[in-house]
XYZ file of C-alpha atoms in Angstrom:
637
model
C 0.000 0.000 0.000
C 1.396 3.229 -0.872
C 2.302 5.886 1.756
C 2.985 8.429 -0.560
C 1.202 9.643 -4.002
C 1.465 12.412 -6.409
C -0.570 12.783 -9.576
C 0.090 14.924 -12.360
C 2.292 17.491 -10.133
C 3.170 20.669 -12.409
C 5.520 23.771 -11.497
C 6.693 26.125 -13.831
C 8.689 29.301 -13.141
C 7.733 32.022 -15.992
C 7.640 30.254 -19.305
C 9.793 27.518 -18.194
C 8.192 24.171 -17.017
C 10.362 22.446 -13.955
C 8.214 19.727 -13.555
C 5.443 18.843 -16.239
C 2.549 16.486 -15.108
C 4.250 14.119 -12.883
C 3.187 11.755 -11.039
C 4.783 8.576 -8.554
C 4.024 6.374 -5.739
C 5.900 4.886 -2.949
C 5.809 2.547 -0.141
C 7.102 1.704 3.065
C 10.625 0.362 3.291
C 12.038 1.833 -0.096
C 14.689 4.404 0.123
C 14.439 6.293 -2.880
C 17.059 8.375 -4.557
C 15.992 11.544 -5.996
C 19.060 12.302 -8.990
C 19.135 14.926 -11.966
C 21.212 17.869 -13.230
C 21.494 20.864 -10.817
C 18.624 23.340 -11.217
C 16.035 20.244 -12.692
C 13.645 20.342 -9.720
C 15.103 17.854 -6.997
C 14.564 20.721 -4.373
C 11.638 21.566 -5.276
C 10.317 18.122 -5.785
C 10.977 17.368 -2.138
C 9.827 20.997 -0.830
C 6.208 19.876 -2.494
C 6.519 16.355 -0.762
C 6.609 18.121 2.332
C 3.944 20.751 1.733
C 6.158 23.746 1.993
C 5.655 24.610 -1.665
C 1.807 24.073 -3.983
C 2.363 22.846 -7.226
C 0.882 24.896 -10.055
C -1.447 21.528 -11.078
C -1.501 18.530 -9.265
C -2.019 16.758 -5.667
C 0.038 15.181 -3.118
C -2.156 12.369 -1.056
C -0.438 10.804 2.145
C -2.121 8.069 3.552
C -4.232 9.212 6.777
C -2.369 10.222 9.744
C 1.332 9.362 7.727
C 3.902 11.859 9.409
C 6.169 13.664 7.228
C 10.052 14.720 8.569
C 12.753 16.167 7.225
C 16.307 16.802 7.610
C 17.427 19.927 6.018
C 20.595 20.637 4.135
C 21.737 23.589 6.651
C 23.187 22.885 9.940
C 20.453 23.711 13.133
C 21.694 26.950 14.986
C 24.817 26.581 17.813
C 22.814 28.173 20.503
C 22.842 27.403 24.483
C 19.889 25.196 23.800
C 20.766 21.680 25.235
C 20.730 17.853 22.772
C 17.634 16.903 25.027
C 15.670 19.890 24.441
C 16.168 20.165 20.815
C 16.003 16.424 20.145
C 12.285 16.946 22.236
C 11.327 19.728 20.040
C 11.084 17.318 16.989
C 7.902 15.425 19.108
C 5.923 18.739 17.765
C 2.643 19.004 19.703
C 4.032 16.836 22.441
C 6.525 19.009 23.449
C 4.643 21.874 23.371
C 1.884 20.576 25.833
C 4.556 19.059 28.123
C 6.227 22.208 28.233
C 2.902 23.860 28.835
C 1.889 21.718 31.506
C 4.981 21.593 33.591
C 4.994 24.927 33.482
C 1.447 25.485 34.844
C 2.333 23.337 37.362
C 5.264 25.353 38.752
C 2.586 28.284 38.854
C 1.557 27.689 42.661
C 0.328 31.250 42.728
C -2.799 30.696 40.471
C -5.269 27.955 39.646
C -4.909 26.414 35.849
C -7.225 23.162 36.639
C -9.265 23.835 33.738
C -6.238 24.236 31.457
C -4.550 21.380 32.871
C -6.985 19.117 32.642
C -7.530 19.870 28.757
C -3.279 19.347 28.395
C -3.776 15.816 30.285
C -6.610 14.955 27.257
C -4.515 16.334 24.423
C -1.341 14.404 25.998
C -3.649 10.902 25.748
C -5.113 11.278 22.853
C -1.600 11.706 21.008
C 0.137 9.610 23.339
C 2.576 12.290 24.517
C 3.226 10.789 28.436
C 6.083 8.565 27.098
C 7.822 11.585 25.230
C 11.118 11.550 28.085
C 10.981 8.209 28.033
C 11.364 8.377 23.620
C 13.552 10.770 23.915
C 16.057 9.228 25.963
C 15.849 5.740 24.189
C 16.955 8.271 21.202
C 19.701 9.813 22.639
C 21.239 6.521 23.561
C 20.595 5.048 19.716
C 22.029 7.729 18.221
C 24.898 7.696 21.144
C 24.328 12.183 21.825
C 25.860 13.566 24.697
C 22.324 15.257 26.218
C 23.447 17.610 28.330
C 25.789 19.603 26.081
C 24.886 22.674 24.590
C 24.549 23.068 20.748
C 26.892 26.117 20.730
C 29.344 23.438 22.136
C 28.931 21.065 19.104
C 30.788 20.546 15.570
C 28.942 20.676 12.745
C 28.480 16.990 12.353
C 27.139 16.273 15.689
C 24.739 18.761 15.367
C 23.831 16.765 12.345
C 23.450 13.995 14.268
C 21.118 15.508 16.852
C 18.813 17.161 14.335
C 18.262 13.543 12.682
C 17.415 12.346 16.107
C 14.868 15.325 15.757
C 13.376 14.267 12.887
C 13.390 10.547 14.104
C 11.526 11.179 17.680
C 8.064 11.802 16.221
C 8.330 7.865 14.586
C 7.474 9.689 11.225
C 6.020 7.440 8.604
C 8.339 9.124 5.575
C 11.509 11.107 6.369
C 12.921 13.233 3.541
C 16.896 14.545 3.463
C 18.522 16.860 0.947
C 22.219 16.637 0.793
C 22.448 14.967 4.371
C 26.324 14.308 3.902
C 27.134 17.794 3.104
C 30.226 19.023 5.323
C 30.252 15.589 7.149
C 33.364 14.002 7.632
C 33.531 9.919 6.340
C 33.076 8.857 9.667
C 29.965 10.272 10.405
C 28.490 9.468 6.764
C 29.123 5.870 7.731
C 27.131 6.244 10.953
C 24.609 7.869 9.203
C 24.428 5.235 6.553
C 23.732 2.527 9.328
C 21.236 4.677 11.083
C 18.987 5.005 7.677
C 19.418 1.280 6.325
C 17.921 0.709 9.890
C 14.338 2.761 9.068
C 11.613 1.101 8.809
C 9.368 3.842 6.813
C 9.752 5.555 3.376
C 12.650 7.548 2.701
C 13.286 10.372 -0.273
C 16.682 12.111 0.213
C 18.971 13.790 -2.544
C 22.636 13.186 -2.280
C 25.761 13.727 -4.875
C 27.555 11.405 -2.328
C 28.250 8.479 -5.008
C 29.005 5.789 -2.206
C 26.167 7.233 0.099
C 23.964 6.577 -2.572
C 25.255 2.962 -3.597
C 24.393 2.038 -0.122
C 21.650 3.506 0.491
C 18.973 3.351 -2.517
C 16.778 0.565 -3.790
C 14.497 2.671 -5.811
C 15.794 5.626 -7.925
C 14.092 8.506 -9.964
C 15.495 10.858 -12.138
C 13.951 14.258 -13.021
C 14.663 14.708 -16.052
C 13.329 17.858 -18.275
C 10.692 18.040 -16.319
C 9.371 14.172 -16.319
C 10.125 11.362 -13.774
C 12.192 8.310 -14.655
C 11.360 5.874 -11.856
C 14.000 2.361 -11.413
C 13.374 -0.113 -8.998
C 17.362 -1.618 -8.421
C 20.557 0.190 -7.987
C 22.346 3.476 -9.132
C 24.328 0.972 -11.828
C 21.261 -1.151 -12.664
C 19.756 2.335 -13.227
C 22.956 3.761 -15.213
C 22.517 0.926 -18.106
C 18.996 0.909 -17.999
C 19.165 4.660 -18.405
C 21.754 4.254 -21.030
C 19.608 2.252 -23.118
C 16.661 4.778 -22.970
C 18.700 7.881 -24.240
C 19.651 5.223 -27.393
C 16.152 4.385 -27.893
C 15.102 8.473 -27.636
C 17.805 9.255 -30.078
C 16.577 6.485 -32.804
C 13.097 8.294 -32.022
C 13.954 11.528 -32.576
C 16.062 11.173 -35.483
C 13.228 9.227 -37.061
C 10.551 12.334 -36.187
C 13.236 14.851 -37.526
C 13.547 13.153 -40.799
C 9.651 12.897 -41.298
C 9.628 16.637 -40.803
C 12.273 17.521 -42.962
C 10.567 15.041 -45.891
C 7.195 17.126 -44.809
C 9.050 20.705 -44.935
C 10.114 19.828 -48.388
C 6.704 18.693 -49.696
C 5.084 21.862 -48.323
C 8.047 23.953 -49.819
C 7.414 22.619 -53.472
C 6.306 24.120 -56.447
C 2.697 25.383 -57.963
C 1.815 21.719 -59.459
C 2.302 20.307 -55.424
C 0.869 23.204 -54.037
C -2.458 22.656 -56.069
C -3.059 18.998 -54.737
C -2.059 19.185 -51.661
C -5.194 17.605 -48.780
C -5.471 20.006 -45.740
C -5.185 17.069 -43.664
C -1.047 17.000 -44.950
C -0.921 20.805 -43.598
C -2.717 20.266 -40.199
C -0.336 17.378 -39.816
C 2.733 19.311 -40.563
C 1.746 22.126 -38.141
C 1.078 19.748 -35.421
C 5.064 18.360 -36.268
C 5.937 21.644 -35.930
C 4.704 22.207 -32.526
C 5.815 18.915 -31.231
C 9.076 19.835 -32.067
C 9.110 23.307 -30.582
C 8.537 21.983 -27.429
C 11.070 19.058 -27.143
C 13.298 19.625 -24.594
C 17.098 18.890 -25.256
C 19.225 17.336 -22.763
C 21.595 20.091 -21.155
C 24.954 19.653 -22.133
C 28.547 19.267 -20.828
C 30.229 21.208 -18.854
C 33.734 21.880 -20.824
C 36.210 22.687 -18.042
C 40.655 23.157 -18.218
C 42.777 24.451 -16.249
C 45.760 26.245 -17.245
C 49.452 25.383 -15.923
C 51.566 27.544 -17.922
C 55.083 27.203 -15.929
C 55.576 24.071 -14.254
C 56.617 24.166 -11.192
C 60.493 23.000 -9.862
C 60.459 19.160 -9.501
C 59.957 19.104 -5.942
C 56.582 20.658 -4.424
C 57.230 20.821 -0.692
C 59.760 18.462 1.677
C 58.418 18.311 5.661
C 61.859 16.563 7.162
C 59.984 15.844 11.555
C 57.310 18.176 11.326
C 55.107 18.357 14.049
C 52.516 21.125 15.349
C 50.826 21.533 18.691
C 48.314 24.538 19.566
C 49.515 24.426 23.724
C 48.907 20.708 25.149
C 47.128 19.773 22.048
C 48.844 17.511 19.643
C 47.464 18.688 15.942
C 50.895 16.883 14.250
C 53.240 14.288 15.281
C 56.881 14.622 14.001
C 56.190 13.016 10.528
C 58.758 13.273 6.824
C 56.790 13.910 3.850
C 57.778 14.808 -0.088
C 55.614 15.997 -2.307
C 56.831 16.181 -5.606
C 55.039 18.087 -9.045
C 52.359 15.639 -10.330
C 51.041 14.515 -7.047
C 47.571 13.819 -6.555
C 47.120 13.751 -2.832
C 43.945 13.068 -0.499
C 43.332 14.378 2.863
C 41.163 11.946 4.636
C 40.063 12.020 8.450
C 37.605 13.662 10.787
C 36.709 17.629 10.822
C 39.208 19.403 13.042
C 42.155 16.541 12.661
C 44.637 18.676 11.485
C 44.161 18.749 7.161
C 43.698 22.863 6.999
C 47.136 23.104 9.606
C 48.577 20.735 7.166
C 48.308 22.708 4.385
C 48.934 25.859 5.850
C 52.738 24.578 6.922
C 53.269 22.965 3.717
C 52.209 26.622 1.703
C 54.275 28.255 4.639
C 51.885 30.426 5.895
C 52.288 28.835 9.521
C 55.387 27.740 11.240
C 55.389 24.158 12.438
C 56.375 23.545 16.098
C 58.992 21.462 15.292
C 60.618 20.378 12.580
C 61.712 21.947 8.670
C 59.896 22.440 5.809
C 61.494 23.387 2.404
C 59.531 24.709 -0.542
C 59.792 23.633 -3.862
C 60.151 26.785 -6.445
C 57.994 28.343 -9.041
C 54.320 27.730 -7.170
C 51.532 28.946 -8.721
C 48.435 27.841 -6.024
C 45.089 27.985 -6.935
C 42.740 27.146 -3.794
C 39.330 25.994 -3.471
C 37.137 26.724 -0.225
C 34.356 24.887 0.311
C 32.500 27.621 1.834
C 32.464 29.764 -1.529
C 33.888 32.856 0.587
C 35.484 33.591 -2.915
C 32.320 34.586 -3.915
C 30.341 38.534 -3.724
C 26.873 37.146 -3.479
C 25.559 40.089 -4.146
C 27.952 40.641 -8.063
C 26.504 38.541 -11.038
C 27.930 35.297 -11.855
C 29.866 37.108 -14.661
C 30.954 40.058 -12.525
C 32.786 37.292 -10.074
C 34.027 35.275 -12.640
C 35.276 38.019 -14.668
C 36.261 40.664 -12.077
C 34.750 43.420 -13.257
C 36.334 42.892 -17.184
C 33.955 41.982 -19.788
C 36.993 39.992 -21.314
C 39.362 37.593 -19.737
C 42.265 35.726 -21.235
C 42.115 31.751 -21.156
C 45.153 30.025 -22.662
C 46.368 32.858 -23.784
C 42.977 33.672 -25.754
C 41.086 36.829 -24.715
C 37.290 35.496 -24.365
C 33.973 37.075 -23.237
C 33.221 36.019 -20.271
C 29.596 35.601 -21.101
C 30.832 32.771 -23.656
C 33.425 31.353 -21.334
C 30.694 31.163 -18.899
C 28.686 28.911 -21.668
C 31.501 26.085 -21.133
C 30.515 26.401 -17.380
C 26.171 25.540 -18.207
C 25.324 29.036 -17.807
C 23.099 30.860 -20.446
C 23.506 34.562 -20.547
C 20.658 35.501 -18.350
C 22.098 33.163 -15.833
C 25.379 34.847 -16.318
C 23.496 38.042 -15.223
C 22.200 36.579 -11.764
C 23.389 37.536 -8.777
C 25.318 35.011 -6.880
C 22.855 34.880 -4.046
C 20.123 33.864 -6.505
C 21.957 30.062 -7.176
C 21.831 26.648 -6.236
C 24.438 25.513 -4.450
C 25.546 23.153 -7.021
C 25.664 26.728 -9.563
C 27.611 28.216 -6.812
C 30.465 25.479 -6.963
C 30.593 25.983 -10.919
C 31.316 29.600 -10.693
C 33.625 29.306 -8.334
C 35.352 26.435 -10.216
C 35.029 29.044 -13.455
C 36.422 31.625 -11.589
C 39.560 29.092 -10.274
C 40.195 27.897 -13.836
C 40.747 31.690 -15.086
C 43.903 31.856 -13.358
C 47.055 29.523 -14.028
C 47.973 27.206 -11.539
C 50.645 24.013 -10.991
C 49.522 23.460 -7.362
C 45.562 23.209 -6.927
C 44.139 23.113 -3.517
C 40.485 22.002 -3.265
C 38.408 21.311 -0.234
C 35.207 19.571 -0.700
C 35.066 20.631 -4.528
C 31.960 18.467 -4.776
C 29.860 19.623 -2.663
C 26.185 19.864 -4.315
C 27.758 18.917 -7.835
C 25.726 16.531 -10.315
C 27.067 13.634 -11.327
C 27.840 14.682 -14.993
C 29.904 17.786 -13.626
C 31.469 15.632 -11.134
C 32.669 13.214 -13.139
C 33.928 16.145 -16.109
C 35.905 17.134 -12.925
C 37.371 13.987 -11.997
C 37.888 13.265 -15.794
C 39.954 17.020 -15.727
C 41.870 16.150 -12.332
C 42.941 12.673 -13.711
C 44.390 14.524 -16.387
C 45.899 17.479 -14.846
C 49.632 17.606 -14.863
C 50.305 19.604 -11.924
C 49.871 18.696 -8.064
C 46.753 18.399 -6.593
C 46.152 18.256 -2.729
C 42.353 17.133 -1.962
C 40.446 17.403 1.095
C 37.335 15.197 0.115
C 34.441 13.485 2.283
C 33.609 11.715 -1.059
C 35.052 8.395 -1.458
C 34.114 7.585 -5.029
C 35.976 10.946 -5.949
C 38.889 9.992 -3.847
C 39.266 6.709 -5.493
C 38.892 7.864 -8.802
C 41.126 11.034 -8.323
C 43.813 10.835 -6.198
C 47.451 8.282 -6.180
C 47.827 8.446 -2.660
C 46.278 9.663 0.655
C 47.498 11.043 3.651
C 45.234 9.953 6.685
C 44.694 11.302 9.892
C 44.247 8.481 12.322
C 44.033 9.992 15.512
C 45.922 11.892 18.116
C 48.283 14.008 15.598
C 49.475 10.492 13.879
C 49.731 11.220 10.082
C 50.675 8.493 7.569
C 50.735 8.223 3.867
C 49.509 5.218 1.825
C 49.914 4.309 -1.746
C 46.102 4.352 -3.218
C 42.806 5.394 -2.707
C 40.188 5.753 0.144
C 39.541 1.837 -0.573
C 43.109 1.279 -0.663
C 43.767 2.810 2.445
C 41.178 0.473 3.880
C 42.607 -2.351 2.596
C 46.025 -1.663 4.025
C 44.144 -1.492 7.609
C 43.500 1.828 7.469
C 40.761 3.275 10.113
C 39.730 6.410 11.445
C 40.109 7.174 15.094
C 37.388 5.953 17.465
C 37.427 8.506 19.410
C 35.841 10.271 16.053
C 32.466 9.036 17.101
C 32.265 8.379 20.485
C 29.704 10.330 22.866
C 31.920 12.355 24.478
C 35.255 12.226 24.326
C 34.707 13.476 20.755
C 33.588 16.769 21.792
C 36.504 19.586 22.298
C 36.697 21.435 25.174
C 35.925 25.529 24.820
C 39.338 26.311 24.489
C 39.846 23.639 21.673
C 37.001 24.420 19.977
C 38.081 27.888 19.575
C 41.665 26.968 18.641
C 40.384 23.852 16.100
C 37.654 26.261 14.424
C 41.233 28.646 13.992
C 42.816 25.959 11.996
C 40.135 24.896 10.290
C 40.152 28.807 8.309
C 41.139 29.125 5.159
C 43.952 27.864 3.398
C 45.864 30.866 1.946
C 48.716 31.624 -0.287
C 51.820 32.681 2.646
C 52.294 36.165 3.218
C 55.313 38.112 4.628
C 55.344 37.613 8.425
C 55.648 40.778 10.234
C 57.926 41.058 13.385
C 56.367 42.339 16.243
C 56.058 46.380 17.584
C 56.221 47.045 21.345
C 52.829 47.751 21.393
C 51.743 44.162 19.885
C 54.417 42.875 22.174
C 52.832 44.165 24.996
C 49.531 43.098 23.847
C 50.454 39.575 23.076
C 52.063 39.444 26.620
C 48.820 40.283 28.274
C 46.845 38.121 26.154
C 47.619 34.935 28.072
C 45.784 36.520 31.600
C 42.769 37.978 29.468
C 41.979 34.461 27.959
C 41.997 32.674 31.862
C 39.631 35.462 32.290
C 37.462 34.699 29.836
C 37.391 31.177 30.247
C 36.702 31.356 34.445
C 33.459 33.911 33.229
C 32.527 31.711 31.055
C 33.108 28.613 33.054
C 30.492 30.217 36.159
C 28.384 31.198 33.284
C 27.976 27.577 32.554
C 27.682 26.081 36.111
C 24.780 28.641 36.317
C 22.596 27.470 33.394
C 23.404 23.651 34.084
C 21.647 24.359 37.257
C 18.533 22.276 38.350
C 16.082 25.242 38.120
C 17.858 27.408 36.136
C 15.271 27.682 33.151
C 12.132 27.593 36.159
C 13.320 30.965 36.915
C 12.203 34.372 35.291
C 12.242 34.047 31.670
C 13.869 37.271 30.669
C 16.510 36.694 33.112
C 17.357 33.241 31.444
C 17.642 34.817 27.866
C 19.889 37.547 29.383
C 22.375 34.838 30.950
C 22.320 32.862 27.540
C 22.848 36.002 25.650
C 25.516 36.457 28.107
C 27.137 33.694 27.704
C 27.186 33.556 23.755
C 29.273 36.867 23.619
C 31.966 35.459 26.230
C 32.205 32.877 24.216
C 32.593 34.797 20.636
C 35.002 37.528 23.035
C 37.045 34.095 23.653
C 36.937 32.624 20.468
C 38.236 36.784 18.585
C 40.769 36.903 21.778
C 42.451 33.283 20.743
C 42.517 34.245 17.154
C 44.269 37.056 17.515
C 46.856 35.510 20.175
C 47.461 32.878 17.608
C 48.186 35.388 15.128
C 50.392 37.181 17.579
C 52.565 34.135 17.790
C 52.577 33.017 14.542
C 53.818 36.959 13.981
C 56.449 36.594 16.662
C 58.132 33.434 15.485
C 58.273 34.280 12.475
């Protein structure tokens, strides 16, 4: 019996028909891959699943009293909200009513019988007594640490705790757009396990190659604005697929040539003209239209980069590097040599070590220990995975281009607007602010806007993020063939395999080892990430770390000239050491207050104050160890 229905759904946006009259059931127990080029409707497929957006035409049914949750592609707000309260909020009505009635009850002052009696209805007719009880069993599947705060969680455990969000009200279908986005491998496996275990109907959209392998049974394409529906695998659905655009090409070669055979005929001379039936004309107009409005498969993106001057023979040499931020071991002593031609993964949990990594090996930080010699001629071209490259409020073809209407590729001056083209975007698309994008668009400008420039050493972190699979694979086609050194920080272990010739791994407490290979061949050679990566606690940093790991985890930037420092920096850096133990023992009292019993029983504006409160010590801490770590680096220079 199907959970889920939709019957001839249509959205359009001006003249231009996303999804045209589609229509697809589902059931219980399939987890269905939604796939298609960036901008085809995926989104907004699963935004009209979920009753956010009305389609233009069309229904959605859901089986009486199915629940619908999601898990959205940004990351729930760090804020001094604890894992069991937000983890609670997912129950809905529940939680409200049990946060209603406890609260009533703490109100000795007045009488709320009536109202409390109509909460202790509500609460058994939907079942709500047990919520604590659900939400603890939760917590301990999903292995959260409860009491924490969100402002004290990475990004992927605060992915973790808004799935247990969406899991707590047992929905009947759950849907997820780009779940593994900024997730280290690690926590994509645990995810992976945690899905194959639901029991109801899941839709989620992914570019993660291997997430999807595992994952889906049932896969739909949109496609020009139709559904292609496959019960079986990605590759099942890859030659089944391939076999349908052969068939559609034998189709509409056949209709072409019948209208060219019918343009001639109508185009002849007087002697035709007089004997031609009406029924021939109406025929050929009706050709006509059907061929105005066949859609054509978008094309290929056509991507190079430029080298220009190689670089010397050796890239960079570490001879017993190591790093440490205090007491914190970010580095062990380690030798490395990377040579030009290199194609190099960084694989291990956010906050390892990968951005301090880089920055030592471009030498714009100074290693603890240890030498590091640079190779000569490096022209770096660096890709950040958080598109701060990017003026979101500039065109596409204002970023790309700078401000200059023409830009020189391989030593050819080109419009941008037609060097855009390679990159899938139309003129008017070339014209649209940045903020106006996908997030799969915004990856291909920024890649357009890295290719302009010559490079021999290319830097990418997370290039795939939000990428279909046709662009993803032109850029692992392009990065096969590239003949200068590439350093990769990837989540994506298809890419990795397909890209990179070896892999530098992170296995835990600063150890750093190179294998020849692959993510699957650093499996195979007993590779593993730390298990400390996923544990329940011991994986969270303390407030000090936090602030020092979300330091290293900036940027990666070409080296600048390291200043020496003034008195007055001196001075400053040498008092920098008593404001931070400040900092942290305000913070620290700040904390033991609002972990109190009855804290959040007490007045309501005085709560917000404290949390208010304690969110600015924390940013003051977080600015006040950024800028002694600059200080430092500065100083030892």
């Amino acid at each position: 019996m199907s959970l889920l229905s939709l019957e001839q759904i249509s959205v359009a946006f001006g003249h231009n028909p996303l999804l045209s009259k589609i229509s697809f059931a589902a059931e219980a127990g399939e987890r269905v891959a939604i796939i298609g080029r960036n901008g085809a409707g995926k989104s907004t497929l699963l935004k009209i699943i979920s009753g956010e957006q009305v389609p233009d035409e069309g229904m959605v049914r859901l089986e009486g009293g199915m629940k619908i949750a999601q898990l959205p592609q940004e990351l729930p707000e760090a804020n001094g909200k604890t894992v069991r309260d937000v983890v609670s909020e997912g129950a809905g009505e529940a939680h409200s009513l049990m946060t209603r009635y406890f609260k009533l009850l703490e109100d000795f002052e007045n009488d709320h019988s009536d109202e409390l009696g109509d909460i202790q209805t509500k609460l058994d007719q939907i079942q709500g007594w047990d919520l604590e009880q659900r939400v603890n069993h939760m917590i301990q599947r999903l292995a959260l640490p409860a009491d924490k705060l969100m402002s004290e969680l990475s990004g992927g455990w605060r992915r973790r705790v808004i799935l247990a969000q969406a899991l707590i009200s047992n929905p009947d279908v759950l849907l997820l757009d780009e779940p593994t986005n900024h997730l280290d491998v690690p926590t994509i496996e645990w995810m992976e396990q945690q899905l194959q275990q639901f029991r109801g109907l899941i839709l989620f959209i992914t570019h993660d190659r291997r997430f999807l392998e595992k994952l889906a049974n049932r896969i739909i394409e949109v496609d020009r604005g139709n559904l292609i529906s496959f019960s079986g695998s990605i590759h099942e659905f890859l030659v089944f697929k391939e076999k349908l655009l052969e068939e559609e090409g034998r189709a509409n070669a056949l209709f072409d040539k019948r209208l060219a055979e019918e343009e001639v005929w109508i185009r002849q001379g007087i002697k035709a003209r007089r004997t031609r039936n009406e029924g021939r004309v109406r025929a050929l107009e009706a050709l006509r239209v059907e061929r105005s409005e066949r859609i054509g498969r978008q094309g290929n993106a056509k991507m190079a980069i430029e080298t220009k001057e190689k670089s010397g023979k050796l890239v960079a040499e570490f001879s017993q590097v190591g790093h440490s931020f205090e007491d914190k071991v970010i580095l062990q002593p380690m030798d490395l040599v990377v040579n030009r031609g290199d194609r190099i993964g960084l694989v291990g949990p956010n906050g390892c070590g990968k951005s301090t990594l880089l920055k030592i090996l471009l030498g714009d930080l100074e290693p603890s220990e240890g030498t590091v010699r640079q190779g000569t001629k490096l022209n770096v071209a660096y890709f950040d995975q958080l598109r701060e490259q990017l003026d979101p409020e500039q065109t596409v073809a204002e970023n790309v281009g700078e401000g200059k209407d023409v830009i020189e590729i391989n030593g050819q001056n080109k419009h941008v607007i037609g060097y855009l083209g390679d990159f899938l975007f139309p003129p008017e698309r070339a014209r649209t602010p940045i903020k106006a994008l996908s997030g799969g668009e915004r990856n291909r400008v920024l890649l357009a806007k890295l290719f302009t420039k010559p490079a021999n050493l290319l830097i990418m972190d997370e290039p795939t993020n939000d990428l279909d699979v046709e662009t993803l694979e032109l850029l692992e086609e392009l990065l096969m063939n590239y003949d200068g050194t590439l350093l990769l920080v990837s989540h994506d272990r298809s890419f990795l395999d397909n890209v990179v010739t070896s892999v530098i791994a992170f296995e835990g407490e600063g150890k750093v080892k190179e294998y020849v290979g692959g993510y699957q061949d650093w499996i195979r050679q007993g590779g593993k990430f730390p298990t400390e990566s996923t544990s329940q606690t011991n994986a969270e940093p303390t407030k000090k770390e936090k602030a020092k790991a979300e330091k290293e985890a900036a940027a990666v930037v070409v080296a600048k000239p390291k200043a020496k420092l003034s008195y007055k920096l001196q001075r400053e850096f040498e008092n920098m050491p008593e404001a931070i133990a400040k900092l942290e023992s305000e913070i620290a009292s700040l904390h033991a207050t609002t972990s109190s019993a009855d804290f959040y029983t007490g007045d309501a504006d005085q709560v917000q104050k404290t949390l208010a409160k304690v969110s600015h010590k924390e940013e003051e801490l977080e600015k006040t160890m950024e800028r002694w770590l600059e200080l430092e680096e500065m100083k030892n220079g």
